[in-house]
Tab-separated table of C-alpha atoms and ligand atoms in Angstrom:
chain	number	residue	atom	x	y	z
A	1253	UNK	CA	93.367	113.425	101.579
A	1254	UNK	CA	94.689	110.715	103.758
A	1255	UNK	CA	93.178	111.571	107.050
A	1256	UNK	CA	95.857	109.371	109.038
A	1257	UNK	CA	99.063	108.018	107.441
A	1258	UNK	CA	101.033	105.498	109.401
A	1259	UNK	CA	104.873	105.355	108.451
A	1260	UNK	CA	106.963	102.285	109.991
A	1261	UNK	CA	110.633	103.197	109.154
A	1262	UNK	CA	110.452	107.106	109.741
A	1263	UNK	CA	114.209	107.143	108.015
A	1264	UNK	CA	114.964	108.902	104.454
A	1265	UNK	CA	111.654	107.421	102.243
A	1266	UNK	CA	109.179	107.478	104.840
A	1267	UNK	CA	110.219	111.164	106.473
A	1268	UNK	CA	110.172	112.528	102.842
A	1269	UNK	CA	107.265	110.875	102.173
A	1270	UNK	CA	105.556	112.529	105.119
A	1271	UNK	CA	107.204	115.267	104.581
A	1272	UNK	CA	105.741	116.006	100.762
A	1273	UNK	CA	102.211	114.879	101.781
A	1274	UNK	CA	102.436	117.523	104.792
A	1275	UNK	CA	103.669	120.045	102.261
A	1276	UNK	CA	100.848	119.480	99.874
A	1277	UNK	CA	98.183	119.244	102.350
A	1278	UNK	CA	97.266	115.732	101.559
A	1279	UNK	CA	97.515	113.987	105.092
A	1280	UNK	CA	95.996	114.784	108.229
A	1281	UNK	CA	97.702	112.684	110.950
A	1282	UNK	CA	101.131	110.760	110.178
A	1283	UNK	CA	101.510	108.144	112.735
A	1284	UNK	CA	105.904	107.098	113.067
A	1285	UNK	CA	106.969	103.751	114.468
A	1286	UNK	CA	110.269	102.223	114.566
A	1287	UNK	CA	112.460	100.218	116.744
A	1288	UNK	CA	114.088	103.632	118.669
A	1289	UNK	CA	112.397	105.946	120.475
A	1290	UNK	CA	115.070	108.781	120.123
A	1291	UNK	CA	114.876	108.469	116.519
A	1292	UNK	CA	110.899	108.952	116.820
A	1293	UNK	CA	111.214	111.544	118.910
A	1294	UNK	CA	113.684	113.306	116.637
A	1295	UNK	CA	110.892	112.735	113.730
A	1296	UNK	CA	108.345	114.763	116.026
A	1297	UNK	CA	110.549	117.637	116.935
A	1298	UNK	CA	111.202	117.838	113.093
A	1299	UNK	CA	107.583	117.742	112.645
A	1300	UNK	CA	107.658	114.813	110.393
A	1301	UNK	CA	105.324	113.203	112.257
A	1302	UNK	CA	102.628	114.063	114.796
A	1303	UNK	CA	102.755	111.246	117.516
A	1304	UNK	CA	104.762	108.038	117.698
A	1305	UNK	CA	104.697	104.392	118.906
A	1306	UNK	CA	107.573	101.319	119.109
A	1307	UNK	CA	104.592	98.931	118.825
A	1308	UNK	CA	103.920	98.428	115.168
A	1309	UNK	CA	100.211	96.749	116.046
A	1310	UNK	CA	99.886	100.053	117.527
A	1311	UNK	CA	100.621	102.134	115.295
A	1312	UNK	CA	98.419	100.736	112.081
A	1313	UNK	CA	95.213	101.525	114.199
A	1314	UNK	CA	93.004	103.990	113.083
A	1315	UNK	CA	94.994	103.681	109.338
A	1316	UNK	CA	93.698	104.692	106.191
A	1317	UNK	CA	97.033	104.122	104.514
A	1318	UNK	CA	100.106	102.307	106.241
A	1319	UNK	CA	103.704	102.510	104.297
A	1320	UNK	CA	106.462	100.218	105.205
A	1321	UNK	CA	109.803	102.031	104.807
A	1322	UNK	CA	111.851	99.864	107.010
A	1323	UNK	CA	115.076	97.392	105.064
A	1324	UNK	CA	113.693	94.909	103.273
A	1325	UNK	CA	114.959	91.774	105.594
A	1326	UNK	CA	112.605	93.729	108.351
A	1327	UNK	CA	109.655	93.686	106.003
A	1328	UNK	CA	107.836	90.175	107.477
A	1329	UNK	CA	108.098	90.537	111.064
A	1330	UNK	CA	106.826	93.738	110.619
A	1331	UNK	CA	103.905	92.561	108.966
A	1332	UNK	CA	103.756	89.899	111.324
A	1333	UNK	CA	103.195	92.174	113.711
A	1334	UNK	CA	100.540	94.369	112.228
A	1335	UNK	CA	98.677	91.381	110.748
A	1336	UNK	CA	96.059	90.814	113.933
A	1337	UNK	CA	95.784	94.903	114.513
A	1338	UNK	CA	95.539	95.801	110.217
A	1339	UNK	CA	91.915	98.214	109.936
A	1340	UNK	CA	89.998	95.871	107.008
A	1341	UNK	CA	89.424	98.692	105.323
A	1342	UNK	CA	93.535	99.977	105.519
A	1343	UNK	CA	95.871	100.034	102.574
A	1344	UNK	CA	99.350	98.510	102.924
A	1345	UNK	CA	101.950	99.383	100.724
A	1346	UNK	CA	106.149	99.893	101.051
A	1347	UNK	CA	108.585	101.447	99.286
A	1348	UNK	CA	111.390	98.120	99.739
A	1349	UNK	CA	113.594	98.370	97.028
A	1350	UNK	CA	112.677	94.553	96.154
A	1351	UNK	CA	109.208	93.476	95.280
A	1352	UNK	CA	109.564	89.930	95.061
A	1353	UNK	CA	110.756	89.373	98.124
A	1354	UNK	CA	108.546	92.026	100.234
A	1355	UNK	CA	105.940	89.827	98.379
A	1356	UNK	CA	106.630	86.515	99.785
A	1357	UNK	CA	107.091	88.267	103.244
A	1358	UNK	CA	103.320	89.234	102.533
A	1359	UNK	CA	102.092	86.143	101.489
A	1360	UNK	CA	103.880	84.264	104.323
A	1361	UNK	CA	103.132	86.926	107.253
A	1362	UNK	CA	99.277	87.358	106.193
A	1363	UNK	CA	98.371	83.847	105.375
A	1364	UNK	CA	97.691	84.952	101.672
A	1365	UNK	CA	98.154	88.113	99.667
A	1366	UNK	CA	95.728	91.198	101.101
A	1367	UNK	CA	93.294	92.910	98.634
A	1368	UNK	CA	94.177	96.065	99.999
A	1369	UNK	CA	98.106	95.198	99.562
A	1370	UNK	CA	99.914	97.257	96.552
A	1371	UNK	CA	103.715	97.120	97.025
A	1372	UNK	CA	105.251	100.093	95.631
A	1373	UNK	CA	109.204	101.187	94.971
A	1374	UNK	CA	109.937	104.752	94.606
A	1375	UNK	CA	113.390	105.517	92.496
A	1376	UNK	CA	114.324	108.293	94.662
A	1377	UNK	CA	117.109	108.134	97.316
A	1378	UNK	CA	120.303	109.428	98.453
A	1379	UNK	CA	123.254	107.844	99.965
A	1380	UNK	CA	122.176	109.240	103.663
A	1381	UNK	CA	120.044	107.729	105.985
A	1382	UNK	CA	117.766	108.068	108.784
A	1383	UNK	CA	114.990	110.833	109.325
A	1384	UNK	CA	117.486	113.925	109.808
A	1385	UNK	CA	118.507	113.534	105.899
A	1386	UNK	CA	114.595	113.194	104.461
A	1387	UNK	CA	113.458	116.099	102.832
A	1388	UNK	CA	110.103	116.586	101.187
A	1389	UNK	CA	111.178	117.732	97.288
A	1390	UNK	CA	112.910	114.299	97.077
A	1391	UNK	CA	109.960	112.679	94.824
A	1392	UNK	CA	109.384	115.734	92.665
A	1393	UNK	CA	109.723	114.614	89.125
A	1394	UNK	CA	110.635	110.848	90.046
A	1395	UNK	CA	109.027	107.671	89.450
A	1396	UNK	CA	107.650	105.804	91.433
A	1397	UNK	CA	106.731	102.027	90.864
A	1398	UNK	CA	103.577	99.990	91.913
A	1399	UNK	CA	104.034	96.504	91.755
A	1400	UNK	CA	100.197	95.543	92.412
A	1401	UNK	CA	99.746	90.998	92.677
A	1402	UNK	CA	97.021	89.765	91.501
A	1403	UNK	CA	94.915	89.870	94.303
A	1404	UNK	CA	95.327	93.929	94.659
A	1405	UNK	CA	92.176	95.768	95.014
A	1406	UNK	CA	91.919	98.510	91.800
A	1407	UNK	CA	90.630	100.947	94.942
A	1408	UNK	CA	93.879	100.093	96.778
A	1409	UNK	CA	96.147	100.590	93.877
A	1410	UNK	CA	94.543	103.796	92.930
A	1411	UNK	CA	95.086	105.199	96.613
A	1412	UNK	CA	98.598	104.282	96.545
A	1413	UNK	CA	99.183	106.085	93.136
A	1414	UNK	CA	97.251	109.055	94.300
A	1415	UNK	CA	99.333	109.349	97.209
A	1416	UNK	CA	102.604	109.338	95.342
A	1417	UNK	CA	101.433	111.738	92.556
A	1418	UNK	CA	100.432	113.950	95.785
A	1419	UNK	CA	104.324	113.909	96.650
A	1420	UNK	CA	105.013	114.692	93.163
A	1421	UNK	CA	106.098	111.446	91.992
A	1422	UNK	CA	105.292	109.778	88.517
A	1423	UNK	CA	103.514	106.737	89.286
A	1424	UNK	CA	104.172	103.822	86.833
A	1425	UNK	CA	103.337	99.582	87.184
A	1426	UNK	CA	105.400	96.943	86.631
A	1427	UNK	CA	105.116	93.114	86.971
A	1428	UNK	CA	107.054	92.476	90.311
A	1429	UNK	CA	109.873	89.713	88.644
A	1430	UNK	CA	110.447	92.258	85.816
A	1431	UNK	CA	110.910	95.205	88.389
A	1432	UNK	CA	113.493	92.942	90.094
A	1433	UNK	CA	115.232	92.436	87.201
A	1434	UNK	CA	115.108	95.967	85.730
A	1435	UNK	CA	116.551	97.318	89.387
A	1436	UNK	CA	119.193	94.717	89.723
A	1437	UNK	CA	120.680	96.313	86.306
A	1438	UNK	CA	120.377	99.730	87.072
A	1439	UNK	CA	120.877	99.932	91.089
A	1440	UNK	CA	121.749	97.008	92.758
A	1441	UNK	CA	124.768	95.624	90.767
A	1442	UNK	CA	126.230	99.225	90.765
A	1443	UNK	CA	125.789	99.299	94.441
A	1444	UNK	CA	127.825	96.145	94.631
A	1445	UNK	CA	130.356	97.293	92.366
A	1446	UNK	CA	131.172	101.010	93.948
A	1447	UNK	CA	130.857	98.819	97.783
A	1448	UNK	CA	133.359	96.346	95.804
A	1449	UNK	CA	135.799	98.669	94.428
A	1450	UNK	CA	136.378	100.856	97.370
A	1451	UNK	CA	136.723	97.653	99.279
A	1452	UNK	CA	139.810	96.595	97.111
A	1453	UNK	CA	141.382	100.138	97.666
A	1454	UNK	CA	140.685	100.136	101.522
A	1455	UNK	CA	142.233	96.881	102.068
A	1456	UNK	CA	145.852	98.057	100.142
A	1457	UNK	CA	148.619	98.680	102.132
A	1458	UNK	CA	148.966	102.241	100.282
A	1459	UNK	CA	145.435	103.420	100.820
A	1460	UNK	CA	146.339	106.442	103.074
A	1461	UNK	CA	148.290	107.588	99.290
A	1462	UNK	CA	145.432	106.655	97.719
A	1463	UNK	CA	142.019	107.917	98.861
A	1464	UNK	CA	144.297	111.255	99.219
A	1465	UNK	CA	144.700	111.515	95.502
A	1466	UNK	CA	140.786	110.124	94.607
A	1467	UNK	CA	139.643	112.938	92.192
A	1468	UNK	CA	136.436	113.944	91.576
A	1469	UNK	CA	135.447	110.955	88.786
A	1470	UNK	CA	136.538	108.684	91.868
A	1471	UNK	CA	133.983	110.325	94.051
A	1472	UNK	CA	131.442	110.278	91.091
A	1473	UNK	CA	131.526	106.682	90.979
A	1474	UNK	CA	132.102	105.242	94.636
A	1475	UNK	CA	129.442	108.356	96.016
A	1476	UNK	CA	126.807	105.011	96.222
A	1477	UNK	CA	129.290	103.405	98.545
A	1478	UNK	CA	128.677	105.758	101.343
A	1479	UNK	CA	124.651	104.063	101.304
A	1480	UNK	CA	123.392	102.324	104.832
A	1481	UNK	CA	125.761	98.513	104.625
A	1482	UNK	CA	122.487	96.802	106.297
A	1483	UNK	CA	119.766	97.961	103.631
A	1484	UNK	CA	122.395	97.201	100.871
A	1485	UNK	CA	123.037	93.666	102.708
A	1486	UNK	CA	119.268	92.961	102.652
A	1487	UNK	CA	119.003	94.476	98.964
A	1488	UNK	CA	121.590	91.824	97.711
A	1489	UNK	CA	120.505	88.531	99.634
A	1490	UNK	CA	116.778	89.449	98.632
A	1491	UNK	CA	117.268	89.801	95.121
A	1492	UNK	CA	119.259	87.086	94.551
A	1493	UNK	CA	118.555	85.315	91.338
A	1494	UNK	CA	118.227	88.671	89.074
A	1495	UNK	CA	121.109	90.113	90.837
A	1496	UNK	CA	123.099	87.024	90.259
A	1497	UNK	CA	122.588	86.766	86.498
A	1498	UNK	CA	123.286	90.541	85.994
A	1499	UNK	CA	126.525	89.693	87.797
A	1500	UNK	CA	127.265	86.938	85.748
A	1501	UNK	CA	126.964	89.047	82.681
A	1502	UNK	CA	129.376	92.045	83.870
A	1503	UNK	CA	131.963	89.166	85.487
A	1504	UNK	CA	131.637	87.864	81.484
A	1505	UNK	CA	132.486	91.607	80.054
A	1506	UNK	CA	134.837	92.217	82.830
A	1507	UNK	CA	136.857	89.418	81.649
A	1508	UNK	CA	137.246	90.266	78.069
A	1509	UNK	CA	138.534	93.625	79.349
A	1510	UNK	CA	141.302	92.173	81.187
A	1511	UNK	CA	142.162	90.358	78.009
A	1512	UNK	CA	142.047	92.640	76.264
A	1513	UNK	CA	144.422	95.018	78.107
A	1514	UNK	CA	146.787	91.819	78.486
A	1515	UNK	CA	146.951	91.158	75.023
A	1516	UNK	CA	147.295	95.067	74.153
A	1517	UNK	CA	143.908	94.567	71.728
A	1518	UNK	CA	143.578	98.920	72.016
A	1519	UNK	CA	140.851	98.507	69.260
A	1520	UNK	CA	138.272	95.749	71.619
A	1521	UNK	CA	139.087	98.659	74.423
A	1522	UNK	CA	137.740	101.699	72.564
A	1523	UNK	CA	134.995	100.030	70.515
A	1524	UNK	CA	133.396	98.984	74.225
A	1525	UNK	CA	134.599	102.757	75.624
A	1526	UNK	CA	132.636	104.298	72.187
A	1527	UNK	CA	129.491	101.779	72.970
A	1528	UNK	CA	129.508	103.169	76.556
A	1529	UNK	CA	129.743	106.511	76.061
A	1530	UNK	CA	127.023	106.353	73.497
A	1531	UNK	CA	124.572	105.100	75.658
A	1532	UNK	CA	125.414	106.516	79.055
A	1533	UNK	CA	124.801	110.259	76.610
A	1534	UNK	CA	122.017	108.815	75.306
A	1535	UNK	CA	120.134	107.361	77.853
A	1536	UNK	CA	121.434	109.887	81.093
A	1537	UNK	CA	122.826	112.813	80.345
A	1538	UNK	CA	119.481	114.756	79.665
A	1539	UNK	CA	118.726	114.496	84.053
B	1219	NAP	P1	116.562	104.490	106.623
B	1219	NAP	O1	116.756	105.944	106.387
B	1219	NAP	O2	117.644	103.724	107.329
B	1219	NAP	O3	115.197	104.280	107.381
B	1219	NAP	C1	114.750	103.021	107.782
B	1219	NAP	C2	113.920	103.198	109.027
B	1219	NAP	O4	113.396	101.940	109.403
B	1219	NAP	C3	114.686	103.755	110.190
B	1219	NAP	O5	114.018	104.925	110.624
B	1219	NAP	C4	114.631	102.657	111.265
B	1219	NAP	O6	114.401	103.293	112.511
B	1219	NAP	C5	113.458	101.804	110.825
B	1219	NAP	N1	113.595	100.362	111.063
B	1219	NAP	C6	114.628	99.570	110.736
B	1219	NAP	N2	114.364	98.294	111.068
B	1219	NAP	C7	113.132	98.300	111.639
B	1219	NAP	C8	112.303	97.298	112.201
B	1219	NAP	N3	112.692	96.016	112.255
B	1219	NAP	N4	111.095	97.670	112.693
B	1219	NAP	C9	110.684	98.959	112.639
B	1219	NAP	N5	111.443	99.952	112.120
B	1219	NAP	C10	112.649	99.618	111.635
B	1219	NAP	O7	116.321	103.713	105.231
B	1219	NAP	P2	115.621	104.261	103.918
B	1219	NAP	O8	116.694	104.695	102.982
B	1219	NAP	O9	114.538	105.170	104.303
B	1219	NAP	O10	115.036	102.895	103.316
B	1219	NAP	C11	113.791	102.384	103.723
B	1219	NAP	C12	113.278	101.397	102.677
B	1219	NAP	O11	113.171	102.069	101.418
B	1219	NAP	C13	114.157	100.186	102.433
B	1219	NAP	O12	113.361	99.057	102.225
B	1219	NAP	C14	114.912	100.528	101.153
B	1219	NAP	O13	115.233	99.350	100.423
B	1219	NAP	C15	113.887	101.371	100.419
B	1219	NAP	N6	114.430	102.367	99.489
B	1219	NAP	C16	115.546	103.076	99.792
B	1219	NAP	C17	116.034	104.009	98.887
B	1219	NAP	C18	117.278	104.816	99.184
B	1219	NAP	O14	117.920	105.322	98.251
B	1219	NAP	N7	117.659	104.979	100.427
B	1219	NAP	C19	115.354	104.241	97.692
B	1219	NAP	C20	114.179	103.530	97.426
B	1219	NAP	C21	113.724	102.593	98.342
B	1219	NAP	P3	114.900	102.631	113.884
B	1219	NAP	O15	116.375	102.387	113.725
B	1219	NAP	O16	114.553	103.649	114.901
B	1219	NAP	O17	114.110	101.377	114.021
């Protein structure tokens, strides 16, 4: 039981994150703070959380447990900001969908990396943003990863796990470069790709003629391209060297498609369609 819970960035992860501690009776007090007042408000009415603050040195008083749920370019002021007001005994964690990054911000905005600091990344979202699309079922039967540095209290980490599995979440650790690298693979060069594509189409004279015939496997794929452009921005810049060598690597298979249709090689085309298939009903199609 986490008598009081303070949430800065009360948007999708941090409402549902309330939200699913509420529902399973393991939080007393959530505390909200963000940068607009309207959307705090909107939080309260919604009963996401019980009071609400724009200062963030405010807010993290009287913390057991503070999550950071903001984009992950906001992560150091914010921690600049709650550095002075922190509770010694208070657990920090966020939910940024970088780690190495949010860990520099730490080590830069504290003056060292916290013992009670365990940076976390749940792999749970939706396209929508903001506090009006969390809902508290969206961590039921997901995973959630801690990222704990080497200065992590075990205390700190286990409070952070407890408070996931609480939401429902399956609570796994992971060194912070290799969780980088893993998510640049899986989430953040897709991102870029379906942002990319529908890019391309939007800027073609004929687009009107063709968004109105996208079918359903063109929604399917470009659905990611509806996500928040300024979390996706600070995704990209703050992931940089993973996301650039996964990049490199689809640019390089890319390519040998194109040659391949140019030189009518059918054979190089289905032997990477049959690969593809295989492991996209392999590795997915059992969600
Ligand atoms: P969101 O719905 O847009 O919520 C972000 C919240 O942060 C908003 O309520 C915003 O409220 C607040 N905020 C923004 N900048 C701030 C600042 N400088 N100071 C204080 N509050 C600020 O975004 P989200 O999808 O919940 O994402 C939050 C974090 O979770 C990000 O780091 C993201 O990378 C990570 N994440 C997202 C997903 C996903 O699928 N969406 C999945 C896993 C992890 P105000 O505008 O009122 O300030």
């Amino acid at each position: 039981m986490i008598q009081q819970l303070t949430i800065i960035g009360v948007g999708l992860i941090g409402g549902s994150l309330a939200r699913a501690l509420r529902a399973a009776g393991a939080v007393g007090e959530v505390v909200g703070c963000g940068r607009d007042e309207q959307h705090l408000a909107r939080a309260r009415e919604l009963g996401v959380i019980d009071r609400y603050t724009t200062d963030p040195a405010e807010a993290v008083r009287g913390a057991q447990v503070v999550l950071l749920a903001v984009p992950v370019g906001a992560m150091e002021s914010v921690m600049r900001a709650i550095a002075p007001a922190l509770p010694a005994e208070a657990v920090l964690t966020d939910a940024g969908s970088t780690k190495g990054s949010v860990i520099e911000a730490a080590r830069r905005a504290f003056g060292g990396l916290p013992a009670n600091f365990v940076p976390g990344h749940p792999i749970a979202g939706t396209e929508n943003s903001g506090v009006e699309a969390s809902f508290a079922e969206l961590y039921g039967g997901r995973r959630v990863i801690l990222t704990p540095t080497g200065a992590s209290r075990p205390e700190a980490v286990e409070r952070v796990r407890a408070m996931w599995v609480a939401a429902g979440a399956e609570v796994t650790e992971m060194d912070p470069a290799h969780h980088d690298r893993v998510l640049a693979a899986t989430s953040h060069l897709p991102h870029l790709l379906a942002f990319s594509l529908v890019d391309t189409l939007a800027k073609m004279d004929e687009k009107e003629e063709i968004f109105a015939y996208a079918a359903g496997g063109f929604r399917d794929f470009t659905r990611i391209a509806s996500s928040d452009p300024q979390m996706w921005r600070d995704i990209c810049v703050h992931n940089e060297p993973a996301l650039l060598a996964m990049l490199d690597r689809f640019e390089a298979d890319l390519r040998n498609l194109r040659e391949a249709i140019a030189s009518d090689d059918g054979d190089y085309l289905q032997k990477v369609f049959g690969r593809a298939k295989a492991a996209r009903d392999r590795f997915c199609d059992n969600e």
